[in-house]
Short mmCIF file of C-alpha atoms in Angstrom, two decimals:
data_model
loop_
_atom_site.label_atom_id
_atom_site.label_comp_id
_atom_site.label_asym_id
_atom_site.label_seq_id
_atom_site.Cartn_x
_atom_site.Cartn_y
_atom_site.Cartn_z
CA MET A 26 109.10 -23.86 -17.35
CA ALA A 27 107.93 -27.49 -17.41
CA TRP A 28 109.95 -29.73 -14.98
CA HIS A 29 111.18 -31.75 -18.14
CA LEU A 30 112.47 -28.84 -20.13
CA ARG A 31 113.85 -27.38 -16.87
CA ILE A 32 116.02 -30.33 -16.52
CA ALA A 33 116.65 -30.66 -20.30
CA VAL A 34 118.23 -27.20 -20.27
CA ALA A 35 120.01 -27.81 -16.88
CA VAL A 36 121.74 -30.88 -18.68
CA LEU A 37 122.59 -29.07 -21.88
CA VAL A 38 124.36 -26.13 -19.82
CA GLY A 39 126.32 -28.63 -17.60
CA ALA A 40 127.11 -30.79 -20.42
CA LEU A 41 128.59 -27.85 -22.49
CA ALA A 42 130.79 -26.18 -19.83
CA LEU A 43 129.77 -22.96 -21.26
CA PRO A 44 132.85 -20.65 -21.70
CA ALA A 45 133.14 -18.02 -19.07
CA SER A 46 131.77 -15.25 -21.75
CA ALA A 47 132.81 -12.29 -19.64
CA ALA A 48 136.55 -13.83 -18.80
CA ASP A 49 136.99 -15.14 -22.12
CA ALA A 50 135.88 -12.19 -24.56
CA PRO A 51 139.00 -10.56 -25.74
CA ASP A 52 139.86 -7.31 -24.22
CA SER A 53 140.11 -5.51 -27.71
CA VAL A 54 136.34 -6.01 -28.07
CA LEU A 55 135.67 -3.74 -25.03
CA ALA A 56 138.37 -1.30 -25.90
CA ALA A 57 136.62 -0.99 -29.38
CA VAL A 58 133.23 -0.30 -27.92
CA ASP A 59 134.96 2.32 -25.53
CA ALA A 60 136.82 3.95 -28.41
CA TYR A 61 133.55 4.57 -29.99
CA ALA A 62 131.66 5.77 -26.99
CA GLY A 63 131.67 9.47 -27.77
CA ARG A 64 130.37 8.96 -31.17
CA GLN A 65 127.88 6.55 -29.96
CA ALA A 66 126.75 9.29 -27.47
CA GLU A 67 126.54 11.71 -30.24
CA VAL A 68 124.28 9.30 -32.57
CA GLY A 69 122.03 8.78 -29.54
CA GLN A 70 121.79 12.36 -28.78
CA ALA A 71 121.10 12.97 -32.58
CA LEU A 72 118.33 10.53 -32.55
CA TRP A 73 117.06 12.09 -29.12
CA ALA A 74 117.09 15.68 -30.75
CA ARG A 75 115.01 14.69 -33.40
CA PRO A 76 112.62 12.30 -32.44
CA GLU A 77 110.67 10.40 -35.39
CA LEU A 78 107.51 8.39 -35.09
CA GLY A 79 107.08 4.75 -36.33
CA TYR A 80 107.73 4.38 -40.07
CA GLN A 81 108.94 7.98 -40.17
CA GLU A 82 112.48 7.50 -38.80
CA VAL A 83 114.00 8.77 -42.11
CA GLN A 84 116.62 10.65 -40.53
CA ALA A 85 117.66 8.22 -37.72
CA SER A 86 117.67 5.29 -40.01
CA ALA A 87 120.05 7.14 -42.38
CA LEU A 88 122.19 8.08 -39.62
CA LEU A 89 122.54 4.39 -38.47
CA GLN A 90 122.96 3.02 -41.54
CA GLN A 91 125.96 5.71 -42.33
CA GLU A 92 127.71 4.71 -39.07
CA LEU A 93 127.72 1.29 -40.06
CA ARG A 94 128.59 1.90 -43.60
CA LYS A 95 131.78 3.67 -42.15
CA ALA A 96 132.34 0.57 -40.16
CA GLY A 97 132.63 -1.63 -43.26
CA PHE A 98 128.97 -3.23 -43.21
CA ARG A 99 127.22 -4.00 -46.46
CA ILE A 100 123.67 -2.19 -46.40
CA GLU A 101 120.30 -3.32 -47.47
CA ALA A 102 117.83 -0.57 -47.15
CA GLY A 103 114.13 -0.26 -47.50
CA VAL A 104 113.44 -4.11 -46.94
CA ALA A 105 110.13 -5.73 -46.22
CA GLY A 106 108.15 -2.94 -47.72
CA MET A 107 109.61 -0.57 -44.92
CA PRO A 108 111.32 2.36 -46.17
CA THR A 109 113.41 3.14 -42.92
CA ALA A 110 113.83 -0.72 -42.23
CA PHE A 111 117.47 -2.11 -43.28
CA VAL A 112 119.89 -4.93 -42.77
CA ALA A 113 123.83 -4.24 -42.37
CA ARG A 114 125.91 -7.27 -42.65
CA TYR A 115 129.72 -7.72 -41.91
CA GLY A 116 131.70 -11.10 -42.06
CA THR A 117 131.37 -14.27 -43.81
CA ARG A 118 128.37 -16.03 -44.26
CA GLY A 119 128.26 -19.63 -44.52
CA LYS A 120 131.42 -19.93 -42.07
CA GLY A 121 130.44 -19.58 -38.41
CA PRO A 122 127.28 -18.68 -36.67
CA VAL A 123 125.04 -15.61 -38.04
CA ILE A 124 124.49 -13.40 -35.11
CA ALA A 125 121.78 -10.51 -35.35
CA LEU A 126 121.44 -7.33 -33.32
CA LEU A 127 117.81 -5.66 -33.29
CA ALA A 128 118.26 -1.79 -33.44
CA GLU A 129 115.01 0.27 -32.63
CA MET A 130 114.75 4.03 -33.36
CA ASP A 131 110.92 5.18 -33.18
CA ALA A 132 109.83 7.89 -30.80
CA LEU A 133 106.19 8.36 -28.98
CA PRO A 134 103.91 11.07 -29.77
CA GLY A 135 103.00 13.53 -27.09
CA MET A 136 106.06 12.95 -25.35
CA ALA A 137 108.38 15.95 -26.16
CA GLN A 138 110.60 16.91 -22.95
CA ALA A 139 113.90 18.64 -22.52
CA ALA A 140 116.79 16.85 -20.95
CA VAL A 141 116.01 18.66 -17.52
CA PRO A 142 115.05 16.73 -14.52
CA THR A 143 111.79 18.80 -14.17
CA ARG A 144 108.83 18.86 -16.43
CA SER A 145 109.38 21.03 -19.40
CA PRO A 146 107.61 20.07 -22.73
CA LEU A 147 109.46 21.47 -25.55
CA PRO A 148 107.53 24.21 -27.68
CA GLY A 149 106.64 23.12 -31.16
CA GLN A 150 107.37 19.66 -30.63
CA ASP A 151 105.28 16.74 -30.25
CA ALA A 152 107.17 13.52 -30.40
CA GLY A 153 109.79 12.27 -27.64
CA GLN A 154 112.04 9.33 -26.82
CA ALA A 155 109.80 8.11 -23.97
CA CYS A 156 111.11 4.45 -24.61
CA GLY A 157 114.65 5.62 -25.27
CA HIS A 158 114.98 4.04 -28.81
CA ASN A 159 117.54 6.71 -29.23
CA LEU A 160 119.87 4.71 -27.13
CA PHE A 161 118.74 1.36 -28.22
CA GLY A 162 119.84 2.27 -32.16
CA ALA A 163 123.09 3.81 -30.86
CA ALA A 164 124.14 1.29 -28.73
CA VAL A 165 123.59 -1.41 -31.10
CA VAL A 166 125.77 0.25 -33.68
CA GLY A 167 128.39 0.88 -30.71
CA ALA A 168 128.53 -3.23 -30.34
CA ALA A 169 128.16 -4.08 -34.02
CA GLN A 170 131.19 -1.99 -34.99
CA ALA A 171 133.43 -3.41 -32.37
CA VAL A 172 132.42 -6.97 -33.09
CA ALA A 173 133.17 -6.26 -36.84
CA GLN A 174 136.77 -4.77 -35.84
CA TRP A 175 137.18 -8.21 -33.86
CA LEU A 176 136.10 -10.26 -36.79
CA LYS A 177 138.43 -8.67 -39.15
CA ALA A 178 141.34 -8.62 -36.50
CA SER A 179 140.99 -12.39 -35.51
CA GLY A 180 140.16 -13.68 -38.82
CA SER A 181 137.38 -15.59 -37.07
CA ASP A 182 134.21 -16.85 -39.02
CA GLY A 183 130.90 -15.83 -38.77
CA GLU A 184 128.67 -12.91 -39.51
CA ILE A 185 127.29 -9.91 -37.54
CA ARG A 186 124.21 -8.24 -38.71
CA VAL A 187 122.23 -5.25 -37.75
CA TYR A 188 118.65 -4.93 -38.19
CA GLY A 189 117.34 -1.47 -38.33
CA THR A 190 113.74 -2.17 -37.11
CA PRO A 191 111.15 0.78 -37.37
CA ALA A 192 107.88 1.18 -35.54
CA GLU A 193 108.19 -0.95 -32.61
CA GLU A 194 105.69 1.10 -30.80
CA GLY A 195 102.52 -0.28 -32.23
CA GLY A 196 103.83 -0.80 -35.73
CA SER A 197 105.07 -4.33 -35.49
CA GLY A 198 107.98 -3.56 -37.79
CA LYS A 199 109.77 -6.72 -36.73
CA VAL A 200 106.86 -9.09 -37.64
CA TYR A 201 107.09 -7.82 -41.48
CA LEU A 202 110.92 -8.62 -41.38
CA THR A 203 110.06 -12.05 -39.83
CA ARG A 204 107.43 -12.62 -42.34
CA ALA A 205 109.56 -11.63 -45.23
CA GLY A 206 112.13 -14.45 -44.38
CA LEU A 207 115.04 -11.96 -43.18
CA PHE A 208 115.63 -14.15 -40.10
CA ASP A 209 115.58 -17.59 -41.64
CA ASP A 210 119.30 -17.84 -41.82
CA VAL A 211 119.87 -16.16 -38.46
CA ASP A 212 121.50 -18.36 -35.69
CA VAL A 213 120.84 -16.03 -32.64
CA ALA A 214 119.28 -12.51 -32.24
CA LEU A 215 120.02 -10.27 -29.50
CA HIS A 216 118.53 -6.94 -28.21
CA TRP A 217 118.43 -4.86 -25.36
CA HIS A 218 116.15 -2.05 -23.94
CA PRO A 219 116.73 0.90 -21.76
CA ALA A 220 115.34 0.60 -18.27
CA SER A 221 115.82 1.91 -14.77
CA ALA A 222 117.88 -1.32 -13.62
CA ASN A 223 120.49 -3.61 -14.93
CA SER A 224 119.06 -7.18 -15.89
CA ALA A 225 119.59 -10.04 -18.11
CA ALA A 226 116.58 -11.78 -16.72
CA GLN A 227 114.81 -13.73 -19.49
CA GLY A 228 110.90 -14.17 -19.64
CA THR A 229 107.66 -13.62 -21.37
CA SER A 230 105.82 -10.59 -22.54
CA LEU A 231 102.06 -10.04 -23.75
CA ALA A 232 101.02 -10.78 -27.23
CA ASN A 233 99.13 -7.77 -28.76
CA ILE A 234 96.76 -7.02 -31.47
CA SER A 235 96.28 -3.40 -32.27
CA GLY A 236 93.76 -1.54 -34.49
CA LYS A 237 91.57 1.08 -35.39
CA PHE A 238 87.98 1.08 -35.21
CA ARG A 239 86.32 3.71 -37.85
CA PHE A 240 82.57 4.79 -37.78
CA LYS A 241 80.96 6.46 -40.47
CA GLY A 242 77.75 8.52 -39.88
CA ILE A 243 75.80 11.30 -41.22
CA ALA A 244 76.41 14.78 -40.36
CA ALA A 245 73.91 17.29 -39.70
CA HIS A 246 73.34 20.46 -37.48
CA ALA A 247 73.41 19.16 -33.74
CA ALA A 248 70.74 21.77 -32.74
CA LEU A 249 68.49 22.62 -36.10
CA ALA A 250 68.22 18.98 -37.57
CA PRO A 251 69.93 16.46 -35.02
CA ASP A 252 67.10 14.09 -36.43
CA ARG A 253 69.10 13.74 -39.62
CA GLY A 254 72.15 12.98 -38.46
CA ARG A 255 73.72 9.77 -37.32
CA SER A 256 76.82 10.31 -34.87
CA ALA A 257 79.63 8.43 -35.90
CA LEU A 258 80.98 9.33 -32.19
CA ASP A 259 77.82 7.73 -30.69
CA GLY A 260 79.21 4.46 -32.38
CA VAL A 261 82.91 4.79 -30.85
CA GLU A 262 81.05 5.76 -27.44
CA ALA A 263 78.90 2.47 -27.55
CA LEU A 264 81.87 0.24 -28.69
CA ASN A 265 83.86 1.80 -25.60
CA ASP A 266 81.05 1.08 -23.36
CA MET A 267 80.40 -2.56 -24.27
CA ALA A 268 84.45 -2.98 -24.27
CA ASN A 269 84.32 -1.88 -20.76
CA MET A 270 81.73 -4.27 -19.76
CA MET A 271 83.62 -6.84 -21.32
CA ARG A 272 86.71 -6.54 -19.06
CA GLU A 273 84.37 -8.39 -16.62
CA HIS A 274 84.42 -11.51 -18.89
CA VAL A 275 87.87 -12.15 -20.60
CA PRO A 276 90.58 -14.49 -18.99
CA ASP A 277 92.61 -13.00 -16.34
CA GLY A 278 95.61 -11.09 -17.42
CA THR A 279 93.93 -9.56 -20.41
CA ARG A 280 94.43 -5.88 -21.29
CA ILE A 281 92.27 -3.92 -23.35
CA HIS A 282 93.26 -0.17 -23.99
CA TYR A 283 92.02 2.71 -26.17
CA VAL A 284 92.01 6.09 -26.97
CA ILE A 285 89.46 8.35 -29.25
CA SER A 286 91.54 9.31 -31.91
CA ASN A 287 88.95 11.02 -33.77
CA GLY A 288 85.82 12.40 -32.16
CA GLY A 289 84.51 14.96 -34.36
CA ALA A 290 85.45 18.68 -35.07
CA ALA A 291 82.71 20.82 -33.17
CA PRO A 292 79.77 20.03 -30.71
CA ASN A 293 77.45 21.59 -33.03
CA VAL A 294 78.01 19.22 -36.21
CA VAL A 295 76.97 15.59 -35.60
CA PRO A 296 80.22 13.75 -36.47
CA ASP A 297 80.11 11.82 -39.84
CA ALA A 298 83.33 10.28 -38.94
CA ALA A 299 84.93 9.14 -35.65
CA GLU A 300 87.67 6.51 -34.58
CA ALA A 301 89.11 4.58 -31.60
CA TYR A 302 92.59 3.06 -31.53
CA TYR A 303 92.79 -0.26 -29.41
CA TYR A 304 95.31 -2.49 -28.10
CA VAL A 305 94.41 -5.92 -26.75
CA ARG A 306 96.93 -7.90 -24.88
CA HIS A 307 97.55 -11.31 -23.21
CA VAL A 308 100.52 -13.76 -22.78
CA ASP A 309 98.55 -16.15 -24.85
CA PRO A 310 98.28 -15.20 -28.49
CA ALA A 311 95.00 -17.41 -28.65
CA VAL A 312 93.27 -15.31 -26.17
CA VAL A 313 94.38 -12.07 -27.94
CA ARG A 314 92.81 -13.35 -31.12
CA ASP A 315 89.63 -14.39 -29.35
CA VAL A 316 89.12 -10.81 -27.68
CA ILE A 317 89.87 -8.77 -30.68
CA ALA A 318 87.46 -10.85 -32.69
CA ARG A 319 84.73 -10.22 -29.72
CA LEU A 320 85.53 -6.34 -30.05
CA GLN A 321 84.96 -6.39 -33.77
CA LEU A 322 81.45 -8.02 -33.02
CA ALA A 323 80.79 -5.16 -30.46
CA ALA A 324 81.67 -2.88 -33.03
CA ARG A 325 79.08 -4.23 -35.34
CA GLY A 326 76.69 -4.12 -32.71
CA ALA A 327 77.65 -0.50 -31.75
CA ALA A 328 76.99 0.45 -35.52
CA MET A 329 73.80 -1.36 -35.53
CA GLY A 330 72.63 0.72 -32.60
CA THR A 331 73.72 4.20 -33.68
CA GLY A 332 72.46 3.87 -37.21
CA THR A 333 76.36 4.02 -38.35
CA GLU A 334 78.67 1.83 -40.22
CA ALA A 335 82.00 0.46 -38.81
CA THR A 336 85.22 -1.00 -40.13
CA PHE A 337 88.14 -2.23 -38.56
CA GLU A 338 91.83 -1.83 -39.59
CA PRO A 339 94.41 -4.13 -37.58
CA THR A 340 97.70 -1.88 -37.27
CA GLY A 341 99.82 -4.15 -35.36
CA GLY A 342 99.99 -7.62 -34.02
CA VAL A 343 102.69 -9.36 -32.08
CA TYR A 344 103.68 -12.56 -30.20
CA SER A 345 104.93 -12.80 -26.72
CA LEU A 346 108.60 -13.50 -25.81
CA LEU A 347 109.94 -16.80 -26.04
CA PRO A 348 112.73 -16.84 -23.53
CA ASN A 349 115.98 -18.99 -23.87
CA ASP A 350 117.87 -19.96 -20.92
CA VAL A 351 121.33 -20.77 -22.49
CA LEU A 352 121.49 -17.48 -24.32
CA GLY A 353 120.38 -15.87 -20.76
CA GLN A 354 123.45 -17.31 -18.91
CA ILE A 355 125.71 -15.79 -21.79
CA MET A 356 124.11 -12.46 -21.24
CA GLN A 357 124.27 -12.67 -17.58
CA ARG A 358 127.94 -13.39 -17.61
CA SER A 359 128.55 -10.73 -19.99
CA LEU A 360 126.85 -8.24 -17.67
CA GLN A 361 128.62 -9.35 -14.85
CA ARG A 362 131.62 -8.56 -16.30
CA VAL A 363 130.54 -5.06 -17.42
CA GLY A 364 128.65 -4.34 -13.99
CA GLY A 365 126.27 -1.48 -13.54
CA VAL A 366 126.05 2.31 -14.04
CA ILE A 367 128.33 4.65 -11.93
CA TYR A 368 126.89 8.02 -11.24
CA ASP A 369 129.30 10.95 -10.93
CA ALA A 370 128.28 14.22 -8.95
CA ALA A 371 126.47 15.81 -12.11
CA ASP A 372 124.46 12.36 -12.36
CA THR A 373 123.62 12.39 -8.77
CA ALA A 374 122.17 15.59 -8.52
CA PHE A 375 120.21 15.08 -11.82
CA ALA A 376 118.81 11.91 -10.15
CA GLN A 377 117.89 13.24 -7.00
CA GLN A 378 115.92 16.07 -8.40
CA LEU A 379 114.12 13.99 -11.09
CA GLN A 380 113.33 11.34 -8.43
CA GLN A 381 111.26 14.01 -6.45
CA SER A 382 108.68 13.71 -9.34
CA LEU A 383 108.49 9.90 -8.89
CA PRO A 384 105.95 7.85 -6.60
CA GLN A 385 108.44 5.32 -6.04
CA ARG A 386 112.25 6.52 -5.19
CA PRO A 387 114.64 3.28 -5.25
CA ALA A 388 118.04 3.90 -3.89
CA LEU A 389 120.42 5.67 -6.36
CA GLU A 390 122.78 3.17 -5.89
CA SER A 391 120.84 0.51 -7.49
CA ALA A 392 122.03 1.88 -10.67
CA ALA A 393 125.07 0.33 -10.18
CA SER A 394 123.87 -2.95 -8.94
CA LEU A 395 122.42 -5.91 -10.95
CA GLU A 396 119.29 -7.58 -10.82
CA PRO A 397 119.16 -11.35 -9.75
CA TYR A 398 119.17 -13.55 -12.96
CA SER A 399 115.88 -15.48 -14.00
CA ALA A 400 114.96 -17.55 -16.97
CA GLU A 401 111.21 -17.34 -16.31
CA GLN A 402 110.51 -13.73 -15.46
CA ALA A 403 106.95 -12.45 -16.50
CA GLY A 404 106.54 -9.16 -18.40
CA GLY A 405 103.57 -6.89 -18.66
CA ALA A 406 104.65 -5.11 -22.09
CA SER A 407 104.58 -6.09 -25.67
CA THR A 408 107.14 -6.07 -28.21
CA ASP A 409 107.54 -6.98 -31.71
CA VAL A 410 110.73 -9.03 -30.60
CA GLY A 411 108.39 -11.56 -29.70
CA ASP A 412 107.84 -12.79 -33.23
CA VAL A 413 111.66 -12.81 -33.63
CA SER A 414 111.76 -14.94 -30.50
CA TRP A 415 109.53 -17.57 -31.98
CA ASN A 416 111.38 -17.98 -35.08
CA VAL A 417 115.09 -17.48 -34.02
CA PRO A 418 116.65 -18.25 -30.39
CA THR A 419 116.57 -14.62 -28.79
CA VAL A 420 118.08 -13.03 -25.99
CA GLY A 421 117.61 -9.56 -24.25
CA LEU A 422 119.06 -7.38 -21.71
CA SER A 423 118.21 -4.16 -20.00
CA THR A 424 120.63 -1.44 -18.38
CA ALA A 425 120.06 1.60 -16.19
CA THR A 426 119.73 4.32 -18.75
CA TRP A 427 117.04 5.96 -16.67
CA VAL A 428 116.85 7.24 -13.13
CA PRO A 429 115.85 4.46 -10.68
CA GLY A 430 112.08 4.31 -10.50
CA THR A 431 111.31 5.76 -13.66
CA PRO A 432 108.89 4.14 -15.77
CA ALA A 433 108.89 3.76 -19.69
CA HIS A 434 106.61 6.02 -21.47
CA SER A 435 107.07 8.87 -19.20
CA TRP A 436 108.49 12.52 -19.35
CA GLN A 437 111.11 11.31 -16.94
CA ALA A 438 112.40 8.49 -19.32
CA VAL A 439 112.43 11.07 -22.20
CA ALA A 440 114.55 13.45 -20.08
CA ALA A 441 117.13 10.46 -18.84
CA SER A 442 117.33 9.50 -22.36
CA GLY A 443 118.69 12.67 -23.42
CA ALA A 444 121.13 13.22 -20.45
CA PRO A 445 124.45 11.64 -19.58
CA ILE A 446 123.35 9.12 -17.39
CA GLY A 447 121.27 7.75 -20.44
CA ALA A 448 124.47 7.58 -22.43
CA LYS A 449 126.27 5.87 -19.88
CA GLY A 450 123.78 3.25 -19.69
CA ALA A 451 123.74 2.85 -23.41
CA LEU A 452 127.60 2.39 -23.30
CA ASN A 453 127.19 -0.54 -20.61
CA ALA A 454 124.61 -2.08 -23.13
CA ALA A 455 126.85 -1.95 -26.09
CA ARG A 456 129.72 -3.53 -23.94
CA VAL A 457 127.48 -6.35 -23.04
CA LEU A 458 126.12 -6.99 -26.41
CA ALA A 459 129.68 -7.02 -28.11
CA LEU A 460 130.97 -9.65 -25.21
CA ALA A 461 127.99 -11.69 -25.58
CA THR A 462 127.93 -11.64 -29.48
CA VAL A 463 131.77 -12.62 -29.73
CA THR A 464 131.13 -15.36 -27.22
CA LEU A 465 128.67 -16.87 -29.27
CA LEU A 466 130.89 -16.51 -32.58
CA GLN A 467 133.48 -18.11 -30.71
CA SER A 468 131.18 -21.10 -29.35
CA PRO A 469 129.12 -22.92 -32.01
CA GLN A 470 128.21 -25.70 -29.40
CA THR A 471 126.66 -23.06 -27.09
CA VAL A 472 124.54 -21.77 -30.32
CA ALA A 473 123.58 -25.39 -30.85
CA ALA A 474 122.49 -25.88 -27.32
CA ALA A 475 120.37 -22.57 -27.58
CA LYS A 476 118.67 -24.05 -30.60
CA GLN A 477 118.04 -27.22 -28.81
CA GLU A 478 116.30 -25.23 -26.01
CA PHE A 479 114.36 -23.12 -28.51
CA ALA A 480 113.07 -26.26 -30.38
CA GLN A 481 111.92 -27.79 -27.08
CA ARG A 482 110.20 -24.56 -26.02
CA ARG A 483 108.46 -24.25 -29.04
CA GLY A 484 107.21 -27.73 -29.35
CA ALA A 485 107.42 -29.98 -32.46
CA GLN A 486 103.87 -29.09 -33.72
CA PHE A 487 104.60 -25.19 -33.73
CA ARG A 488 103.82 -23.48 -36.68
CA TYR A 489 104.18 -19.76 -36.81
CA VAL A 490 100.85 -17.85 -37.66
CA PRO A 491 101.48 -14.17 -37.25
CA LEU A 492 98.91 -12.12 -35.43
CA LEU A 493 99.34 -9.42 -37.51
CA GLU A 494 96.66 -10.01 -40.28
CA ARG A 495 97.32 -7.18 -42.90
CA ALA A 496 99.71 -7.50 -46.22
CA THR A 497 101.42 -4.40 -45.89
CA PRO A 498 103.03 -2.06 -43.04
CA PRO A 499 100.59 0.85 -42.04
CA LEU A 500 102.93 3.68 -42.89
CA ASP A 501 100.73 6.27 -41.76
CA TYR A 502 99.33 4.63 -38.62
CA ARG A 503 100.82 7.62 -36.62
CA GLN A 504 99.02 10.28 -38.45
CA ARG A 505 95.87 11.77 -36.62
CA ALA A 506 92.68 10.80 -38.10
CA LYS A 507 91.61 13.65 -40.23
CA GLU A 508 88.42 15.40 -38.92
#
């Protein structure tokens, strides 16, 4: 953060005498979260047992909507052109702040795993909750229903919303919600994420553009008539070679990832269709735009050199996160009241066995502690929350739902996301989110300070231009390319 902005934020925080959210938030809110804990765990387990990929979260979305409807929320389903997206509202719009909670639910392909501490793929299942989005969605519902009860009982002004946000993993679902103006009247957005530690630190992430390079060639018998063929796979491989040479000549911090999502059907057939699925990341959205444009030029060159044709379909595009220190301090105070995750004997046994498969094994006691707070933490992942954060003051949280040392997108994360320690970490997240939300509903001046910091960080000249360059959501982006 620039020195003048750092000073401005410090002045705002000091002048406000921010309420000690953890101390002032009514105990009734925590009691309402805890009363729902059993059902929250059941919801999280249901999403874990039926993992659904991006834009295919039919059962998950229906279950989250059902729970919110029972709690008195008004549901608007199928928003922004996404059948599984929804907005749930409770409270009085126009009186008091509008606070949004983001609820993710999609799983990852190729990550099926039992809820046991050893590698145990599930027969007949492909997807798995390797990023813990089953816990993400369930805990947001747990927090929201508690806040709704508090709003009703206290007669307080304000509105709590839950945004069901599909396809976070590469589908950029929240970008479509943002572009559709569904956050335009929101004052603050809150989110959380499963992790192996407890932290309210705020910081940046990596902007990201993803897409599929498709090559079209001419099929032929690979032995009898190879001269008549033009290999689409050659086009993909030529592109990949050029991308790998490009790595030396891109700005520091750039990440380029790809998989060959279609390489042909049989070695003795010159493939007439092939596909490579690419991600480009950097903290600066301008760098991401430049590198993906260079890759598109490389694809044209690869097609010319192999006698094929190349097209590019963008599938996703997200901004980096814009942190907010005013909101981060509210989240930190709420986390301090709730504390970390306490293992019982069964949790400890599970964690000890699972840790044997991890290269890094922090002390299990770290799940009960809190990470130091920072407002400028650098992150290496990407999230479509980034686009929300450049349009609405946004704050995040992580809790220890996974065994210490567990990386995201791993079978170990899948296992813990379906185990009791995952449910315990998610309950902590629900408690923190509920406390922070009630604090903001009670304190319009804090919301105003967060908005002032938000405006300073964005800058007066900022204009939101999405990195996502497609008109409609790619509802089939998780389907494998047809061979």
